[in-house]
Short mmCIF file of C-alpha atoms in Angstrom, two decimals:
data_model
loop_
_atom_site.label_atom_id
_atom_site.label_comp_id
_atom_site.label_asym_id
_atom_site.label_seq_id
_atom_site.Cartn_x
_atom_site.Cartn_y
_atom_site.Cartn_z
CA UNK A 9 -20.00 131.23 -194.35
CA UNK A 10 -21.44 134.15 -192.40
CA UNK A 11 -23.46 131.74 -190.24
CA UNK A 12 -20.33 129.62 -189.60
CA UNK A 13 -18.30 132.66 -188.53
CA UNK A 14 -21.10 133.69 -186.20
CA UNK A 15 -21.17 130.21 -184.65
CA UNK A 16 -17.40 130.26 -184.14
CA UNK A 17 -17.57 133.69 -182.49
CA UNK A 18 -20.34 132.44 -180.20
CA UNK A 19 -18.31 129.36 -179.26
CA UNK A 20 -15.25 131.49 -178.49
CA UNK A 21 -17.37 133.81 -176.34
CA UNK A 22 -18.74 130.87 -174.35
CA UNK A 23 -15.26 129.44 -173.77
CA UNK A 24 -13.88 132.82 -172.65
CA UNK A 25 -16.84 133.31 -170.31
CA UNK A 26 -16.33 129.86 -168.77
CA UNK A 27 -12.60 130.49 -168.28
CA UNK A 28 -13.30 133.85 -166.69
CA UNK A 29 -15.77 132.28 -164.29
CA UNK A 30 -13.18 129.69 -163.24
CA UNK A 31 -10.51 132.33 -162.83
CA UNK A 32 -12.76 134.51 -160.68
CA UNK A 33 -13.65 131.68 -158.27
CA UNK A 34 -11.60 132.20 -155.10
CA UNK A 35 -9.08 129.44 -154.35
CA UNK A 36 -9.44 127.22 -151.32
CA UNK A 37 -7.01 128.34 -148.64
CA UNK A 38 -5.41 127.21 -145.38
CA UNK A 39 -4.46 129.58 -142.56
CA UNK A 40 -2.34 128.21 -139.71
CA UNK A 41 -3.46 129.69 -136.39
CA UNK A 42 -1.53 127.62 -133.79
CA UNK A 43 1.90 126.05 -134.02
CA UNK A 44 3.35 125.13 -130.64
CA UNK A 45 4.80 121.60 -130.69
CA UNK A 46 6.34 120.05 -127.60
CA UNK A 47 10.14 120.60 -127.61
CA UNK A 48 10.91 116.87 -127.55
CA UNK A 49 8.16 115.87 -130.02
CA UNK A 50 9.35 113.34 -132.60
CA UNK A 51 6.09 113.08 -134.52
CA UNK A 52 2.84 111.25 -133.88
CA UNK A 53 2.30 107.70 -135.06
CA UNK A 54 -1.00 106.54 -133.50
CA UNK A 55 -3.71 109.10 -134.17
CA UNK A 56 -7.40 109.34 -133.33
CA UNK A 57 -9.35 111.28 -135.98
CA UNK A 58 -12.52 113.03 -134.79
CA UNK A 59 -14.92 115.05 -136.95
CA UNK A 60 -18.15 116.75 -135.87
CA UNK A 61 -18.92 118.35 -139.25
CA UNK A 62 -22.32 117.85 -140.84
CA UNK A 63 -24.49 114.77 -140.32
CA UNK A 64 -23.20 111.49 -138.89
CA UNK A 65 -22.82 110.24 -142.46
CA UNK A 66 -20.60 113.15 -143.50
CA UNK A 67 -18.68 113.00 -140.22
CA UNK A 68 -17.87 109.37 -140.92
CA UNK A 69 -16.73 110.25 -144.45
CA UNK A 70 -14.54 113.05 -143.11
CA UNK A 71 -12.89 110.71 -140.62
CA UNK A 72 -12.39 107.94 -143.18
CA UNK A 73 -10.82 110.23 -145.77
CA UNK A 74 -8.43 111.77 -143.25
CA UNK A 75 -7.50 108.31 -142.01
CA UNK A 76 -6.75 107.13 -145.56
CA UNK A 77 -4.78 110.28 -146.35
CA UNK A 78 -2.50 109.95 -143.31
CA UNK A 79 -2.11 106.22 -142.76
CA UNK A 80 1.14 104.63 -143.85
CA UNK A 81 3.54 101.90 -142.78
CA UNK A 82 4.72 104.24 -139.99
CA UNK A 83 1.41 105.95 -139.15
CA UNK A 84 -1.76 104.39 -137.75
CA UNK A 85 -4.80 106.67 -137.98
CA UNK A 86 -8.20 105.59 -136.63
CA UNK A 87 -11.67 107.07 -137.15
CA UNK A 88 -13.47 107.98 -133.92
CA UNK A 89 -16.68 106.22 -134.94
CA UNK A 90 -14.86 102.90 -135.37
CA UNK A 91 -13.74 103.08 -131.73
CA UNK A 92 -16.90 104.47 -130.08
CA UNK A 93 -19.54 102.97 -132.37
CA UNK A 94 -22.24 104.13 -134.76
CA UNK A 95 -23.37 107.76 -134.40
CA UNK A 96 -20.78 108.40 -131.68
CA UNK A 97 -21.29 111.18 -129.18
CA UNK A 98 -18.32 113.44 -128.52
CA UNK A 99 -17.85 113.59 -124.75
CA UNK A 100 -14.77 113.87 -122.61
CA UNK A 101 -15.43 110.46 -121.10
CA UNK A 102 -15.72 108.82 -124.54
CA UNK A 103 -12.59 110.60 -125.69
CA UNK A 104 -10.57 109.56 -122.65
CA UNK A 105 -11.80 105.97 -122.91
CA UNK A 106 -10.81 105.77 -126.58
CA UNK A 107 -7.35 107.15 -125.86
CA UNK A 108 -6.80 104.82 -122.92
CA UNK A 109 -8.03 101.73 -124.78
CA UNK A 110 -6.01 102.31 -127.97
CA UNK A 111 -3.04 104.27 -126.57
CA UNK A 112 -3.41 107.12 -129.09
CA UNK A 113 -0.64 109.71 -128.93
CA UNK A 114 -2.59 112.47 -130.73
CA UNK A 115 -6.12 113.59 -131.57
CA UNK A 116 -7.00 115.39 -134.79
CA UNK A 117 -10.28 117.24 -134.33
CA UNK A 118 -12.25 118.98 -137.09
CA UNK A 119 -15.35 121.15 -136.73
CA UNK A 120 -17.09 124.03 -138.50
CA UNK A 121 -16.00 127.51 -137.50
CA UNK A 122 -18.56 128.89 -135.04
CA UNK A 123 -20.18 125.53 -134.39
CA UNK A 124 -19.68 125.80 -130.63
CA UNK A 125 -21.94 128.25 -128.75
CA UNK A 126 -20.89 130.56 -125.93
CA UNK A 127 -24.41 131.13 -124.60
CA UNK A 128 -24.79 127.46 -123.64
CA UNK A 129 -21.98 127.71 -121.08
CA UNK A 130 -20.83 131.31 -120.60
CA UNK A 131 -17.53 130.50 -118.85
CA UNK A 132 -16.52 127.81 -121.31
CA UNK A 133 -13.81 128.74 -123.87
CA UNK A 134 -14.79 128.65 -127.54
CA UNK A 135 -13.23 129.64 -130.87
CA UNK A 136 -9.45 129.48 -130.90
CA UNK A 137 -9.54 128.84 -127.13
CA UNK A 138 -11.73 125.73 -127.39
CA UNK A 139 -10.45 123.06 -125.01
CA UNK A 140 -11.34 119.58 -126.20
CA UNK A 141 -10.06 117.89 -123.03
CA UNK A 142 -11.24 120.44 -120.51
CA UNK A 143 -14.94 120.85 -121.35
CA UNK A 144 -17.90 119.07 -122.91
CA UNK A 145 -19.37 120.75 -125.99
CA UNK A 146 -22.75 119.04 -126.30
CA UNK A 147 -23.82 121.17 -129.25
CA UNK A 148 -21.08 119.62 -131.39
CA UNK A 149 -23.11 116.39 -131.42
CA UNK A 150 -25.96 118.05 -133.34
CA UNK A 151 -26.29 117.67 -137.10
CA UNK A 152 -25.29 120.76 -139.08
CA UNK A 153 -25.36 121.58 -142.79
CA UNK A 154 -22.05 121.83 -144.62
CA UNK A 155 -23.28 122.36 -148.19
CA UNK A 156 -25.60 125.35 -148.10
CA UNK A 157 -22.99 128.11 -148.23
CA UNK A 158 -20.84 129.55 -151.01
CA UNK A 159 -17.91 129.83 -148.59
CA UNK A 160 -17.35 127.62 -145.58
CA UNK A 161 -14.57 127.49 -142.99
CA UNK A 162 -13.38 124.47 -141.02
CA UNK A 163 -11.15 124.44 -137.96
CA UNK A 164 -8.79 121.51 -137.46
CA UNK A 165 -6.75 121.09 -134.29
CA UNK A 166 -4.11 118.61 -133.21
CA UNK A 167 -3.85 117.72 -129.52
CA UNK A 168 -1.09 115.79 -127.82
CA UNK A 169 -2.68 113.16 -125.58
CA UNK A 170 0.38 113.07 -123.32
CA UNK A 171 -0.09 116.72 -122.32
CA UNK A 172 -3.74 117.19 -123.42
CA UNK A 173 -2.48 120.36 -125.03
CA UNK A 174 -3.42 121.88 -128.38
CA UNK A 175 -0.20 122.10 -130.38
CA UNK A 176 -1.42 122.95 -133.88
CA UNK A 177 -4.49 124.39 -135.58
CA UNK A 178 -5.59 125.65 -138.98
CA UNK A 179 -8.59 127.30 -140.58
CA UNK A 180 -9.32 125.83 -144.01
CA UNK A 181 -11.72 127.54 -146.40
CA UNK A 182 -13.60 126.03 -149.34
CA UNK A 183 -15.75 127.76 -151.93
CA UNK A 184 -18.73 126.76 -154.08
CA UNK A 185 -18.67 122.98 -153.83
CA UNK A 186 -21.61 121.16 -155.42
CA UNK A 187 -21.99 118.45 -152.76
CA UNK A 188 -20.98 117.72 -149.20
CA UNK A 189 -18.95 114.71 -150.40
CA UNK A 190 -16.92 116.90 -152.78
CA UNK A 191 -16.34 119.45 -150.02
CA UNK A 192 -15.18 116.78 -147.56
CA UNK A 193 -12.77 115.24 -150.08
CA UNK A 194 -11.16 118.61 -150.75
CA UNK A 195 -10.91 119.44 -147.06
CA UNK A 196 -9.42 116.07 -146.12
CA UNK A 197 -6.73 116.49 -148.77
CA UNK A 198 -5.94 120.04 -147.65
CA UNK A 199 -5.81 119.17 -143.95
CA UNK A 200 -3.65 116.07 -144.33
CA UNK A 201 -1.26 117.88 -146.66
CA UNK A 202 -0.76 120.69 -144.14
CA UNK A 203 -0.24 118.25 -141.25
CA UNK A 204 2.46 116.48 -143.26
CA UNK A 205 4.02 119.75 -144.35
CA UNK A 206 4.30 120.90 -140.74
CA UNK A 207 5.99 117.59 -139.82
CA UNK A 208 3.58 116.53 -137.10
CA UNK A 209 3.76 112.86 -138.08
CA UNK A 210 6.47 110.32 -137.34
CA UNK A 211 8.87 109.61 -140.20
#
């Protein structure tokens, strides 16, 4: 009996410890940093999805999951790599060609926070001032790791192709994910949910 009670107490202690660990893990969060839609905007319906996060494999997964999360009978979303080709380079000329060929009305662009580098082009805007249509950011074509940090922040921006203007942006944080695939799935769900919540898509 004494041994059984001891085993029960040990089991309870392990359960409490596990619950405490889960409770202490910080929640994933989304912070909106830009919200400036065009006054006559009725919602986007033909969207190009571009990701430069991680390797080309994880970038493709990011684009596919965002496309699946946003596509509907009213919304067409397209992954950048399916337009440009395998291992696509992000350049202004490629971006403009894709928009012209498929008549996209918006671009959703996701990158890691701090992925762009000021010292490569000192006069080029970075951070919240990054201008996807105004400058080339060659460093965004390099592979980066997205699974070696306990906390990681992504930046997602929405650009209107009609005005080439950034109209919406968020920073989305994730914590302690075991794999890049798990991290991407969580981020895609968070990003698409916030885009829908902020009514950027046609209805």
